[in-house]
Coordinates of C-alpha atoms in Angstrom, one line a residue:
X118 CA 24.1 80.3 194.9
X119 CA 21.9 83.2 194.2
X120 CA 21.7 84.7 190.9
X121 CA 19.9 88.2 190.0
X122 CA 19.3 89.7 186.7
X123 CA 20.0 93.4 186.5
X124 CA 16.4 94.2 186.3
X125 CA 15.6 92.4 189.5
X126 CA 18.5 94.0 191.1
X127 CA 17.7 97.6 190.3
X128 CA 14.2 96.9 191.3
X129 CA 15.1 95.8 194.8
X130 CA 18.2 98.1 195.1
X131 CA 19.6 98.3 198.7
X132 CA 21.3 101.6 198.9
X133 CA 24.0 102.1 201.4
X134 CA 23.8 105.1 203.8
X135 CA 27.3 105.9 202.9
X136 CA 27.8 109.4 201.1
X137 CA 30.6 110.0 198.7
X138 CA 32.3 112.7 196.8
X139 CA 33.6 112.4 193.2
X140 CA 36.8 114.6 192.3
X141 CA 38.6 114.7 189.1
X142 CA 42.5 114.1 189.4
X143 CA 44.8 116.6 187.6
X144 CA 45.6 114.4 184.8
X145 CA 45.4 114.3 180.9
X146 CA 42.2 113.1 179.7
X147 CA 42.6 109.6 178.3
X148 CA 41.5 108.0 174.9
X149 CA 40.8 104.7 176.7
X150 CA 41.9 105.1 180.5
X151 CA 42.4 101.5 182.1
X152 CA 43.9 99.3 184.4
X153 CA 44.3 101.4 187.6
X154 CA 47.0 100.0 190.2
X155 CA 47.6 101.4 193.5
X156 CA 51.2 100.8 194.5
X157 CA 51.0 101.0 198.3
X158 CA 54.9 100.8 198.6
X159 CA 55.5 104.0 196.6
X160 CA 52.0 105.6 197.3
X161 CA 51.4 106.1 193.4
X162 CA 48.5 105.2 191.1
X163 CA 49.5 103.6 187.8
X164 CA 47.2 103.4 184.8
X165 CA 47.4 103.2 181.2
X166 CA 45.7 104.9 178.1
X167 CA 45.4 101.9 175.8
X168 CA 45.0 103.6 172.6
X169 CA 46.8 106.9 173.7
X170 CA 49.8 104.6 174.1
X171 CA 50.8 105.9 177.5
X172 CA 51.8 104.7 181.0
X173 CA 50.8 107.0 183.7
X174 CA 51.7 107.8 187.3
X175 CA 49.7 109.9 189.7
X176 CA 51.6 110.9 192.8
X177 CA 49.5 111.2 195.7
X178 CA 52.0 113.3 197.5
X179 CA 52.5 115.8 194.8
X180 CA 48.9 115.6 193.5
X181 CA 50.5 115.4 190.1
X182 CA 50.3 113.0 187.1
X183 CA 53.2 111.9 185.0
X184 CA 52.9 110.4 181.5
X185 CA 55.2 108.5 179.1
X186 CA 55.0 106.9 175.8
X187 CA 56.8 103.6 175.6
X188 CA 59.3 103.2 172.3
X189 CA 57.9 101.5 169.6
X190 CA 54.7 100.4 171.4
X191 CA 51.5 102.4 170.4
X192 CA 49.2 100.1 172.3
X193 CA 49.4 99.5 176.1
X194 CA 46.7 97.5 177.8
X195 CA 48.0 97.1 181.4
X196 CA 50.6 98.0 183.9
X197 CA 51.7 96.3 187.0
X198 CA 54.7 97.1 189.1
X199 CA 57.4 94.4 189.2
X200 CA 58.4 93.0 192.7
X201 CA 61.8 94.1 193.8
X202 CA 62.2 97.1 191.4
X203 CA 60.4 100.4 191.7
X204 CA 61.3 101.3 188.2
X205 CA 60.1 98.2 186.4
X206 CA 56.6 97.5 185.2
X207 CA 54.8 94.6 183.4
X208 CA 53.0 95.9 180.5
X209 CA 50.6 94.2 177.9
X210 CA 51.8 95.1 174.4
X211 CA 49.8 93.3 171.6
X212 CA 49.7 89.6 172.7
X213 CA 53.1 90.1 174.5
X214 CA 53.9 90.9 178.0
X215 CA 56.9 93.0 178.3
X216 CA 58.7 94.7 181.2
X217 CA 59.4 98.4 180.8
X218 CA 61.9 100.5 182.7
X219 CA 60.5 104.0 183.7
X220 CA 61.7 106.4 186.4
X221 CA 58.1 107.6 186.8
X222 CA 59.1 111.2 185.4
X223 CA 60.4 111.0 182.0
X224 CA 58.4 111.4 178.9
X225 CA 59.6 108.2 177.4
X226 CA 60.1 104.5 178.6
X227 CA 61.5 101.6 177.0
X228 CA 60.8 97.8 176.9
X229 CA 64.0 96.2 178.5
X230 CA 62.8 92.5 178.2
X231 CA 60.0 90.3 177.0
X232 CA 58.5 88.2 179.3
X233 CA 56.4 85.9 176.8
X234 CA 53.7 85.8 174.1
X235 CA 50.5 84.2 173.8
X236 CA 48.3 83.2 170.8
X237 CA 51.2 82.9 168.5
X238 CA 49.2 81.6 165.6
X239 CA 49.1 84.9 163.6
X240 CA 46.4 83.3 161.2
X241 CA 43.9 82.8 163.8
X242 CA 44.8 85.5 166.6
X243 CA 46.5 88.4 164.5
X244 CA 43.7 90.7 165.4
X245 CA 43.8 89.9 169.2
X246 CA 45.4 92.0 172.0
X247 CA 45.9 91.7 175.7
X248 CA 43.3 93.7 177.9
X249 CA 43.1 93.6 181.6
X250 CA 45.9 92.2 183.7
X251 CA 46.7 92.0 187.4
X252 CA 48.7 90.1 189.8
X253 CA 47.1 87.7 192.2
X254 CA 47.9 88.0 195.9
X255 CA 51.0 85.6 195.4
X256 CA 52.3 87.9 192.6
X257 CA 51.3 85.5 189.7
X258 CA 50.3 87.6 186.7
X259 CA 46.8 87.0 185.3
X260 CA 46.0 88.7 182.1
X261 CA 43.5 88.1 179.4
X262 CA 42.9 88.8 175.6
X263 CA 40.3 90.0 173.2
X264 CA 39.6 90.9 169.5
X265 CA 40.5 94.4 168.6
X266 CA 37.6 96.8 168.6
X267 CA 38.3 97.9 165.2
X268 CA 37.4 94.5 163.8
X269 CA 33.7 95.1 164.4
X270 CA 31.1 94.3 167.1
X271 CA 32.6 93.0 170.1
X272 CA 30.0 90.4 170.5
X273 CA 30.7 88.7 167.2
X274 CA 33.9 86.7 168.1
X275 CA 35.1 84.8 171.1
X276 CA 38.8 84.5 170.3
X277 CA 40.1 85.7 173.7
X278 CA 41.3 83.8 176.8
X279 CA 42.6 84.2 180.3
X280 CA 46.1 83.4 181.1
X281 CA 48.2 82.8 184.3
X282 CA 51.8 83.4 184.1
X283 CA 54.2 81.5 186.3
X284 CA 57.9 82.1 187.1
X285 CA 58.9 79.0 185.0
X286 CA 58.1 81.6 182.0
X287 CA 55.1 79.7 180.9
X288 CA 51.5 81.3 180.3
X289 CA 48.9 78.8 181.4
X290 CA 45.5 79.1 179.8
X291 CA 42.7 79.3 182.5
X292 CA 39.8 80.1 180.3
X293 CA 39.0 80.0 176.5
X294 CA 36.0 81.3 174.3
X295 CA 36.3 84.8 175.9
X296 CA 34.8 87.9 174.2
X297 CA 36.5 90.5 176.3
X298 CA 38.7 89.5 179.1
X299 CA 38.1 92.1 181.9
X300 CA 37.7 92.6 185.5
X301 CA 39.8 90.5 188.0
X302 CA 39.5 90.4 191.9
X303 CA 40.7 87.9 194.5
X304 CA 39.2 87.5 198.0
X305 CA 41.9 85.8 200.3
X306 CA 39.7 85.3 203.2
X307 CA 37.3 83.1 201.2
X308 CA 39.7 81.8 198.5
X309 CA 37.5 83.1 195.8
X310 CA 38.2 84.6 192.4
X311 CA 35.9 87.0 190.5
X312 CA 36.0 87.4 186.8
X313 CA 34.3 89.4 184.2
X314 CA 34.0 88.5 180.3
X315 CA 32.2 91.7 179.3
X316 CA 30.5 89.9 176.4
X317 CA 29.1 87.3 178.7
X318 CA 27.5 90.2 180.7
X319 CA 28.1 88.7 184.3
X320 CA 30.4 88.5 187.2
X321 CA 31.6 85.0 187.7
X322 CA 32.7 83.6 191.1
X323 CA 35.3 80.9 191.3
X324 CA 37.1 78.8 193.9
X325 CA 40.8 79.9 194.0
X326 CA 43.8 77.7 195.1
X327 CA 46.3 80.3 196.7
X328 CA 49.1 77.6 196.5
X329 CA 48.8 76.9 192.8
X330 CA 46.8 79.9 191.4
X331 CA 44.4 77.6 189.9
X332 CA 40.6 78.6 189.5
X333 CA 37.8 76.3 189.3
X334 CA 33.9 75.8 189.8
X335 CA 32.8 79.0 187.9
X336 CA 29.3 80.2 189.2
X337 CA 27.4 83.1 187.8
X338 CA 27.2 85.7 190.6
X339 CA 25.5 88.5 188.8
X340 CA 23.8 88.5 185.4
X341 CA 23.5 91.8 183.8
X342 CA 21.3 90.9 180.9
X343 CA 17.7 91.9 180.7
X344 CA 15.2 89.1 179.7
X345 CA 18.2 87.4 177.9
X346 CA 19.0 90.7 176.0
X347 CA 22.0 93.0 176.2
X348 CA 21.4 96.3 178.4
X349 CA 22.9 99.6 177.3
X350 CA 26.2 99.0 178.8
X351 CA 28.6 96.1 179.5
X352 CA 30.6 95.2 182.9
X353 CA 34.2 96.4 182.6
X354 CA 36.9 96.4 185.3
X355 CA 36.5 95.5 188.8
X356 CA 38.1 95.7 192.4
X357 CA 37.4 94.6 195.8
X358 CA 37.3 96.1 199.3
X359 CA 38.6 94.5 202.7
X360 CA 35.0 93.3 203.4
X361 CA 34.7 91.2 200.3
X362 CA 32.3 93.7 198.3
X363 CA 33.0 94.1 194.6
X364 CA 33.1 97.4 192.5
X365 CA 32.1 96.8 189.1
X366 CA 32.6 99.5 186.5
X367 CA 30.0 99.9 183.7
X368 CA 30.9 100.9 180.3
X369 CA 28.2 102.8 179.0
X370 CA 26.5 102.9 182.4
X371 CA 27.8 106.1 184.1
X372 CA 28.6 104.3 187.4
X373 CA 30.4 101.8 189.5
X374 CA 28.2 99.3 191.2
X375 CA 29.2 98.1 194.7
X376 CA 28.1 94.3 194.7
X377 CA 27.8 92.1 198.0
X378 CA 28.7 88.6 196.9
X379 CA 27.1 87.2 199.9
X380 CA 23.7 88.3 198.9
X381 CA 24.3 89.0 195.0
X382 CA 22.7 92.3 195.4
X383 CA 23.9 95.8 194.6
X384 CA 24.2 97.9 197.7
X385 CA 25.2 101.0 196.2
X386 CA 25.4 102.8 192.9
X387 CA 28.3 105.3 192.5
X388 CA 27.5 107.9 189.8
X389 CA 30.2 109.0 187.6
X390 CA 30.3 112.2 185.5
X391 CA 30.8 110.4 182.3
X392 CA 29.4 107.3 180.5
X393 CA 32.4 105.1 179.6
X394 CA 33.5 103.8 183.1
X395 CA 36.4 101.3 182.8
X396 CA 37.8 100.2 186.0
X397 CA 38.5 101.0 189.6
X398 CA 41.1 100.5 192.3
X399 CA 41.3 101.4 196.0
X400 CA 44.4 103.5 197.0
X401 CA 45.6 106.4 199.1
X402 CA 47.4 106.2 202.5
X403 CA 44.6 104.3 204.1
X404 CA 43.3 102.6 201.0
X405 CA 40.0 104.3 201.4
X406 CA 40.0 106.2 198.1
X407 CA 38.4 104.5 195.3
X408 CA 40.3 105.6 192.0
X409 CA 38.1 105.3 188.7
X410 CA 39.4 105.4 185.1
X411 CA 37.1 106.3 182.3
X412 CA 37.5 106.6 178.3
X413 CA 36.9 109.6 176.1
X414 CA 37.0 107.7 172.9
X415 CA 34.0 108.0 170.8
X416 CA 32.4 104.6 170.4
X417 CA 28.4 105.0 170.0
X418 CA 28.3 108.7 170.6
X419 CA 30.5 111.7 171.3
X420 CA 32.1 111.8 174.6
X421 CA 32.7 115.3 175.9
X422 CA 34.9 116.1 179.0
X423 CA 35.3 115.1 181.6
X424 CA 35.1 111.8 179.8
X425 CA 38.6 110.2 180.0
X426 CA 39.4 111.6 183.3
X427 CA 40.3 109.8 186.3
X428 CA 38.4 110.4 189.4
X429 CA 38.9 109.9 193.1
X430 CA 35.8 108.7 195.1
X431 CA 36.0 109.6 198.8
X432 CA 33.4 109.0 201.7
X433 CA 32.7 105.5 200.9
X434 CA 33.3 104.3 204.4
X435 CA 35.2 101.3 203.4
X436 CA 39.0 100.2 202.8
X437 CA 40.4 98.1 199.8
X438 CA 42.9 95.5 199.9
X439 CA 46.7 96.0 198.9
X440 CA 47.3 95.1 195.3
X441 CA 50.3 92.9 194.6
X442 CA 53.2 93.5 192.3
X443 CA 54.1 91.0 189.6
X444 CA 56.7 88.3 189.9
X445 CA 58.0 88.2 186.3

């Protein structure tokens, strides 16, 4: 498999002829906007503000965003609609996964049942939390953990892991020694799984078994380090289009990269109007709008508006794949 470091990629950038437009959605600015999920059944975009403590719904039909706090849960790391119930959502809360009931309009919501918890050794993992989470094409919830940002440099500890939840009520550990468990994407046509540990500064490709959900044979697809050193950004969330191209959000990089896994090259840089780009998901009635979340939280420098906004990128000339609901 070909592996390209970022300096080589950008020096040989293949720019797509696609023209695109970036528009900000009518939504509150987030502290740490994350985890966009387009629910094609209801035509809504769901996402979270992790440290703003809200779950959010953007209604395409109304062009309006609704937000709710979750009772007694100040930190919400991801949101995935639950299969079979339009008002239930799996959410990450600390090192737990719960199901919240929300009508999509009320200003408050409540966790109605607990799915389970990982890393129960408080002595070792008390500073960990869930981060990114999605359902695989069969509805199995995949979610990973990381050490809290407030504990220091994110590169100093690798206490996180990636888990798969199965309907027998068990979290199965798929990866350990993770810095920040982030982007997740599946290609059903090729049975490949793509994963980002932000601290590894790369995108890894795995073999994926659709029957069991197991992953194997990790290979570095794209290495963002420059001569073995950190660049001025880290890869964050990720999504995939119907042609198998990946869209990688760059925290600190002001952009989303369109990556062709067949060539391991960047085919397009999608410039965003703020630095801390967190994730992306295809949505809209035709699955041809790329929704992008960002963060307004101040990390290394002040982040003026529109940082923290949610954006719709149109005119890319591609379509996404349907995101699955979670079987929990």
